[in-house]
Coordinates of C-alpha atoms in Angstrom, one line a residue:
M1 CA 12.7 -36.3 -17.7
D2 CA 10.8 -36.1 -20.9
A3 CA 12.9 -34.1 -23.3
T4 CA 9.8 -33.4 -25.6
K5 CA 7.8 -31.7 -22.7
P6 CA 7.8 -27.9 -23.4
K7 CA 9.5 -25.7 -20.7
P8 CA 7.4 -23.2 -19.0
N9 CA 8.3 -19.6 -19.8
K10 CA 7.3 -16.3 -18.5
E11 CA 4.6 -15.6 -20.9
F12 CA 2.9 -18.9 -20.0
K13 CA 3.2 -18.2 -16.2
E14 CA 1.6 -14.8 -16.7
M15 CA -1.3 -16.2 -18.8
E16 CA -1.8 -19.0 -16.2
F17 CA -2.1 -16.5 -13.2
G18 CA -3.7 -13.7 -15.4
F19 CA -7.0 -11.7 -14.8
H20 CA -9.7 -11.6 -17.5
S21 CA -10.9 -8.0 -16.9
F22 CA -8.8 -4.8 -16.9
E23 CA -10.1 -3.9 -13.5
E24 CA -8.8 -7.2 -12.1
Q25 CA -5.4 -6.4 -13.7
M26 CA -5.2 -2.9 -12.1
S27 CA -6.2 -4.2 -8.8
A28 CA -3.6 -6.9 -8.9
F29 CA -0.9 -4.3 -9.9
L30 CA -1.7 -2.2 -6.8
Y31 CA -1.5 -5.1 -4.5
V32 CA 1.4 -7.2 -5.8
G33 CA 3.1 -5.0 -8.4
K34 CA 1.9 -7.0 -11.4
E35 CA -1.1 -7.2 -13.7
F36 CA -1.3 -11.0 -12.8
A37 CA -1.6 -12.9 -9.6
L38 CA 2.1 -13.8 -9.3
Y39 CA 4.0 -12.1 -6.5
H40 CA 7.8 -11.8 -6.6
P41 CA 9.6 -10.5 -3.3
G42 CA 12.2 -7.8 -3.5
N43 CA 12.6 -4.1 -4.2
L44 CA 10.2 -3.0 -6.6
F45 CA 12.3 -0.2 -7.8
A46 CA 15.4 -2.6 -8.4
H47 CA 13.2 -4.9 -10.2
N48 CA 11.6 -2.2 -12.7
Y49 CA 8.0 -2.5 -11.6
F50 CA 7.5 1.2 -12.2
L51 CA 7.2 1.2 -15.9
A52 CA 4.1 2.3 -17.7
V53 CA 4.1 -0.9 -19.8
N54 CA 3.7 -2.8 -16.4
V55 CA 0.2 -1.3 -15.9
G56 CA -1.1 -1.1 -19.5
C57 CA -4.6 -1.7 -18.1
I58 CA -4.9 1.8 -17.2
E59 CA -4.7 3.1 -20.8
K60 CA -7.1 0.3 -21.8
L61 CA -9.7 1.5 -19.3
A62 CA -9.0 5.2 -20.2
A63 CA -9.7 4.6 -23.8
D64 CA -13.2 3.0 -23.1
E65 CA -15.4 6.0 -22.5
N66 CA -17.7 4.1 -20.1
K67 CA -14.8 3.0 -17.9
Q68 CA -12.3 5.8 -18.2
L69 CA -12.8 6.9 -14.6
L70 CA -12.7 3.3 -13.2
P71 CA -8.9 3.6 -12.5
I72 CA -9.6 6.4 -10.0
E73 CA -12.3 4.3 -8.3
I74 CA -9.9 1.2 -7.9
I75 CA -7.2 3.4 -6.6
L76 CA -9.4 5.0 -3.9
K77 CA -10.9 1.7 -2.9
A78 CA -7.5 0.2 -2.5
F79 CA -6.2 3.3 -0.7
E80 CA -9.0 3.2 1.7
S81 CA -8.7 -0.6 2.4
D82 CA -5.4 0.0 4.1
L83 CA -4.2 -3.4 2.7
V84 CA -1.8 -2.3 0.0
P85 CA 1.7 -3.6 1.1
H86 CA 3.8 -1.2 -1.0
F87 CA 2.2 2.3 -1.3
E88 CA 4.4 3.1 -4.2
T89 CA 2.2 1.1 -6.6
L90 CA -0.8 3.3 -5.6
I91 CA 1.3 6.4 -6.4
F92 CA 2.6 5.1 -9.6
A93 CA -0.9 4.1 -10.8
L94 CA -1.9 7.7 -10.0
A95 CA 0.9 9.2 -11.9
V96 CA 0.1 6.9 -14.7
C97 CA -3.4 8.1 -14.6
S98 CA -2.3 11.6 -14.7
K99 CA 0.0 11.2 -17.6
Q100 CA -2.1 8.9 -20.1
V101 CA -3.1 10.6 -23.2
Y102 CA -6.5 8.7 -23.7
S103 CA -8.8 10.4 -21.3
E104 CA -8.7 14.1 -20.3
S105 CA -11.3 13.4 -17.5
L106 CA -9.1 10.8 -16.1
R107 CA -6.1 13.1 -15.9
H108 CA -8.2 15.8 -14.3
A109 CA -9.5 13.2 -11.8
A110 CA -6.1 11.9 -10.9
Y111 CA -4.8 15.5 -10.1
A112 CA -7.8 16.2 -8.1
I113 CA -6.9 13.3 -5.6
V114 CA -3.2 14.0 -5.5
G115 CA -3.6 15.7 -2.0
K116 CA -5.6 12.7 -0.6
I117 CA -3.5 9.9 -1.8
C118 CA -0.1 11.7 -1.4
S119 CA -0.9 13.6 1.8
S120 CA 2.6 13.0 3.3
P121 CA 5.7 14.7 1.8
E122 CA 7.3 11.4 1.0
H123 CA 4.5 10.3 -1.1
F124 CA 4.0 13.7 -2.7
I125 CA 7.7 14.0 -3.8
L126 CA 7.4 10.3 -5.1
F127 CA 4.4 11.2 -7.2
I128 CA 6.4 14.2 -8.7
K129 CA 9.4 11.6 -9.5
F130 CA 7.0 9.4 -11.2
A131 CA 4.9 12.1 -13.1
S132 CA 8.2 13.7 -14.2
E133 CA 9.7 10.6 -15.5
L134 CA 6.5 9.7 -17.5
S135 CA 6.5 13.0 -19.1
K136 CA 10.0 12.9 -20.2
R137 CA 9.8 9.4 -21.8
K138 CA 9.5 9.5 -25.5
V139 CA 6.8 6.7 -25.4
T140 CA 5.3 6.2 -21.9
M141 CA 2.6 3.7 -22.8
S142 CA 1.6 2.1 -26.1
H143 CA 0.5 5.3 -27.5
P144 CA 3.5 7.4 -29.0
Y145 CA 3.5 11.2 -28.4
K146 CA 6.0 14.0 -28.2
P147 CA 7.7 14.0 -24.8
S148 CA 7.1 16.9 -22.5
H149 CA 10.0 18.4 -20.5
G150 CA 7.7 21.0 -18.9
W151 CA 5.1 20.9 -16.5
G152 CA 1.5 21.3 -17.6
H153 CA -1.4 23.3 -16.0
G154 CA -2.9 20.2 -14.5
L155 CA 0.3 19.1 -12.5
R156 CA 1.1 22.7 -11.6
K157 CA -2.2 23.3 -10.1
A158 CA -2.2 19.7 -8.2
V159 CA 1.4 20.7 -6.9
N160 CA 0.2 24.2 -5.8
N161 CA -2.8 22.9 -4.1
W162 CA -0.8 20.4 -2.1
Y163 CA 1.3 23.4 -0.7
L164 CA -1.5 25.9 -0.3
S165 CA -4.2 23.7 0.9
K166 CA -2.3 23.0 4.2
E167 CA -2.6 24.8 7.4
P168 CA 0.7 26.9 7.7
L169 CA 2.3 25.0 10.8
E170 CA 1.3 21.6 9.3
L171 CA 3.1 22.7 6.0
A172 CA 6.1 23.8 7.9
K173 CA 6.2 20.5 9.8
C174 CA 6.1 18.7 6.4
I175 CA 8.8 20.6 4.7
T176 CA 11.1 20.6 7.7
R177 CA 10.6 16.9 8.4
C178 CA 11.2 15.7 4.9
K179 CA 13.2 18.3 2.8
G180 CA 13.6 16.0 -0.1
R181 CA 13.4 12.4 -1.3
Y182 CA 14.1 10.4 -4.6
G183 CA 16.4 13.0 -6.0
W184 CA 13.9 15.9 -5.7
K185 CA 13.7 18.7 -3.1
H186 CA 10.9 21.0 -2.2
K187 CA 13.1 23.8 -3.7
D188 CA 13.0 22.0 -7.0
I189 CA 9.3 21.5 -7.1
V190 CA 8.4 25.0 -6.1
K191 CA 10.7 26.2 -9.0
L192 CA 8.8 24.3 -11.5
S193 CA 5.2 25.0 -10.1
H194 CA 5.5 28.7 -9.1
P195 CA 2.7 28.7 -6.3
H196 CA 1.3 32.0 -5.2
P197 CA 0.8 32.1 -1.5
D198 CA -2.5 33.5 -0.3
T199 CA -1.3 34.5 3.2
P200 CA 1.8 35.8 4.9
E201 CA 2.4 32.6 6.7
K202 CA 2.5 30.5 3.5
E203 CA 4.6 33.1 2.0
V204 CA 7.2 32.7 4.8
I205 CA 7.2 28.8 4.3
L206 CA 7.9 29.3 0.5
K207 CA 10.5 31.9 1.1
Y208 CA 12.2 29.6 3.5
I209 CA 12.2 26.6 1.0
M210 CA 13.6 28.9 -1.6
H211 CA 16.1 31.0 0.2
G212 CA 16.7 29.5 3.7
L213 CA 15.8 30.7 7.3
E214 CA 18.1 33.7 7.6
K215 CA 16.9 35.5 4.4
T216 CA 13.3 34.6 5.4
K217 CA 13.9 36.2 8.9
K218 CA 15.3 39.4 7.1
S219 CA 12.3 39.7 5.0
F220 CA 9.7 39.1 7.8
G221 CA 11.4 40.1 10.9
D222 CA 9.1 42.9 11.5
N223 CA 5.8 41.0 10.9
L224 CA 4.5 39.9 14.1
D225 CA 1.9 37.7 12.6
V226 CA 4.5 35.1 11.2
Q227 CA 6.9 35.1 14.3
E228 CA 5.4 31.9 15.8
L229 CA 6.0 30.1 12.4
I230 CA 9.6 31.4 12.1
E231 CA 10.1 30.4 15.6
Y232 CA 9.2 26.8 14.9
I233 CA 11.4 26.6 11.9
Q234 CA 14.3 28.2 14.1
K235 CA 13.7 25.3 16.7
V236 CA 13.9 22.6 14.1
E237 CA 17.2 24.2 12.6
D238 CA 18.6 24.4 16.0
F239 CA 18.0 20.8 16.7
K240 CA 19.4 19.6 13.4
H241 CA 22.7 21.6 13.9
C242 CA 23.0 20.6 17.7
N243 CA 26.2 18.6 18.3
D244 CA 25.4 17.8 21.9
K245 CA 23.5 14.5 21.9
V246 CA 22.2 15.0 25.4
Q247 CA 21.0 18.6 24.7
A248 CA 19.6 17.4 21.2
A249 CA 17.5 14.6 22.9
G250 CA 16.1 17.2 25.1
L251 CA 15.2 19.4 22.3
L252 CA 13.7 16.3 20.4
E253 CA 11.2 15.9 23.3
K254 CA 10.6 19.5 23.9
Y255 CA 9.7 20.4 20.4
E256 CA 8.0 16.9 19.7
L257 CA 10.1 16.2 16.6
T258 CA 10.1 13.0 14.8
L259 CA 12.7 10.4 13.5
D260 CA 12.8 12.1 10.1
H261 CA 13.9 15.4 11.9
V262 CA 17.0 13.6 13.2
P263 CA 20.3 14.4 11.2
G264 CA 22.2 11.2 10.2
H265 CA 25.2 11.9 12.7
M266 CA 22.8 11.6 15.6
L267 CA 21.2 8.3 14.5
K268 CA 23.9 6.2 16.6
S269 CA 23.0 8.1 19.9
T270 CA 21.2 6.0 22.6
E271 CA 19.9 9.3 24.2
I272 CA 18.3 10.2 20.8
W273 CA 16.6 7.0 20.5
N274 CA 15.3 6.8 24.1
S275 CA 13.8 10.2 23.4
L276 CA 12.3 9.0 20.1
I277 CA 10.8 5.7 21.2
P278 CA 7.8 6.9 23.2
S279 CA 6.5 9.1 20.5
M280 CA 7.0 6.9 17.4
D281 CA 4.2 5.3 15.7
L282 CA 4.1 1.6 15.8
H283 CA 4.8 1.2 12.1
T284 CA 8.0 3.3 12.5
L285 CA 8.9 1.6 15.8
L286 CA 8.7 -1.9 14.2
S287 CA 10.5 -0.9 11.1
N288 CA 13.3 0.4 13.3
L289 CA 13.6 -2.6 15.9
Q290 CA 16.6 -4.1 14.1
R291 CA 18.4 -0.8 14.3
I292 CA 17.5 -0.2 17.9
H293 CA 18.6 -3.8 18.8
N294 CA 21.9 -3.2 17.0
L295 CA 22.7 0.0 19.2
G296 CA 22.4 -2.4 22.2
L297 CA 19.2 -0.6 23.4
L298 CA 17.2 -3.9 23.9
K299 CA 19.5 -5.6 26.6
T300 CA 18.0 -6.7 29.8
D301 CA 16.8 -3.9 32.2
A302 CA 17.6 -1.3 29.4
P303 CA 15.2 1.6 29.6
A304 CA 14.2 1.4 26.0
V305 CA 12.8 -2.2 26.6
E306 CA 10.2 -1.1 29.0
K307 CA 9.3 1.6 26.8
I308 CA 8.9 -0.5 23.6
I309 CA 6.9 -3.3 25.4
D310 CA 4.4 -0.6 26.9
E311 CA 4.0 0.7 23.3
I312 CA 3.6 -2.7 21.5
T313 CA 1.3 -4.4 24.1
N314 CA -1.3 -1.4 24.0
K315 CA -4.2 -3.0 22.3
E316 CA -5.9 0.1 21.5
R317 CA -3.0 1.9 19.9
L318 CA -2.3 -1.4 18.0
A319 CA -5.7 -1.6 16.7
C320 CA -5.7 2.0 15.6
S321 CA -2.3 1.7 13.9
N322 CA -3.7 -0.7 11.2
I323 CA -0.7 -3.0 11.7
H324 CA -1.2 -6.1 9.6
P325 CA 0.2 -9.4 11.2
I326 CA 2.0 -10.2 8.0
F327 CA 4.0 -7.1 8.5
V328 CA 5.0 -8.3 11.9
Y329 CA 5.9 -11.7 10.3
I330 CA 8.0 -10.1 7.7
I331 CA 10.1 -8.2 10.4
L332 CA 10.4 -11.5 12.4
K333 CA 11.7 -13.2 9.5
N334 CA 14.2 -10.2 8.6
Y335 CA 15.5 -10.6 12.1
E336 CA 16.0 -14.3 11.9
N337 CA 17.9 -13.9 8.7
S338 CA 20.1 -11.1 10.2
G339 CA 21.7 -13.6 12.5
K340 CA 21.4 -11.2 15.5
F341 CA 17.9 -12.2 16.6
T342 CA 17.9 -12.7 20.5
L343 CA 15.2 -15.0 22.2
G344 CA 14.0 -12.1 24.1
L345 CA 13.3 -10.0 21.0
T346 CA 11.6 -13.1 19.4
V347 CA 9.3 -13.3 22.1
M348 CA 8.7 -9.6 22.0
V349 CA 7.8 -9.6 18.3
L350 CA 5.6 -12.8 18.5
A351 CA 3.7 -11.2 21.2
I352 CA 3.0 -8.2 18.8
T353 CA 1.9 -10.8 16.2
L354 CA -0.6 -12.3 18.4
I355 CA -2.1 -9.3 19.6
S356 CA -2.2 -7.8 16.0
I357 CA -4.0 -11.0 14.9
S358 CA -6.5 -10.8 17.6
S359 CA -7.2 -7.2 16.7
Y360 CA -8.4 -8.3 13.2

């Protein structure tokens, strides 16, 4: 080996695979987590992908009066493509747009689409996490400014709009399904944003978030207009506190609850999973196949096997689910690496792969 030959370094690789325009750099970040075309597998949080310096192209575009709103266009285009492998990159880029200091127009535009990009409670809470962290850092990007420990008007307005723009029952389903993520709870967010409900139904939900069901029932027990909403929340609470697995499985089907409603101590119950599988979307089902397999639910002639095969061989449902073939391939490789992959399950997943490829 030639000792005089220079060793490739990180900077050289980034230049070699880099993009010339800031627009291309931002698109690369959304799809691979970096501003250059070099993908590294692994957990994006563990590898510190979500730092503002890793997406400096946003502030460069924000500083250009003619391109200051391009980041929003790029985010929306990627969002609508359904091809972004890690949705966290979209949410982080949106948070950076909302907290950069170069363009007020970009901040307003970012807050305006929070409800669209972060419609699910999980994604919404992740946006709150990112936005809060960016606010508290002394230097979030290359431009230094005094850190803010409070919430500005723009963020409060976006947060309040997320809660108040939803139909009451939809909001109740969101907050009972996902009470918290990433170190944040709805209670924390509501405390900081101070939303003012415009209907008794939404007032019930916010009261429940802040004070729990019993105090909510005491405050609204005589209001017949909100009883249906309170009854729904009561059903979810009854399910979460049910210790009888068979009864809980029945409640799961009766109330059409989801995997996110299931408390941790119930997740090893075969009865619970047999009730969950028919109602699970394909993405969730595929993501949990390893867990289902480990519970012994995929043995020959097991009831769950037929249910799963019916779901994953439904071409219409598969086409509507936007499951990408590479997602199925990753699941297959994960199973192989686990050392617990059976021939039957391999055939099952390969069948999904072939069907998903044919639908693209």
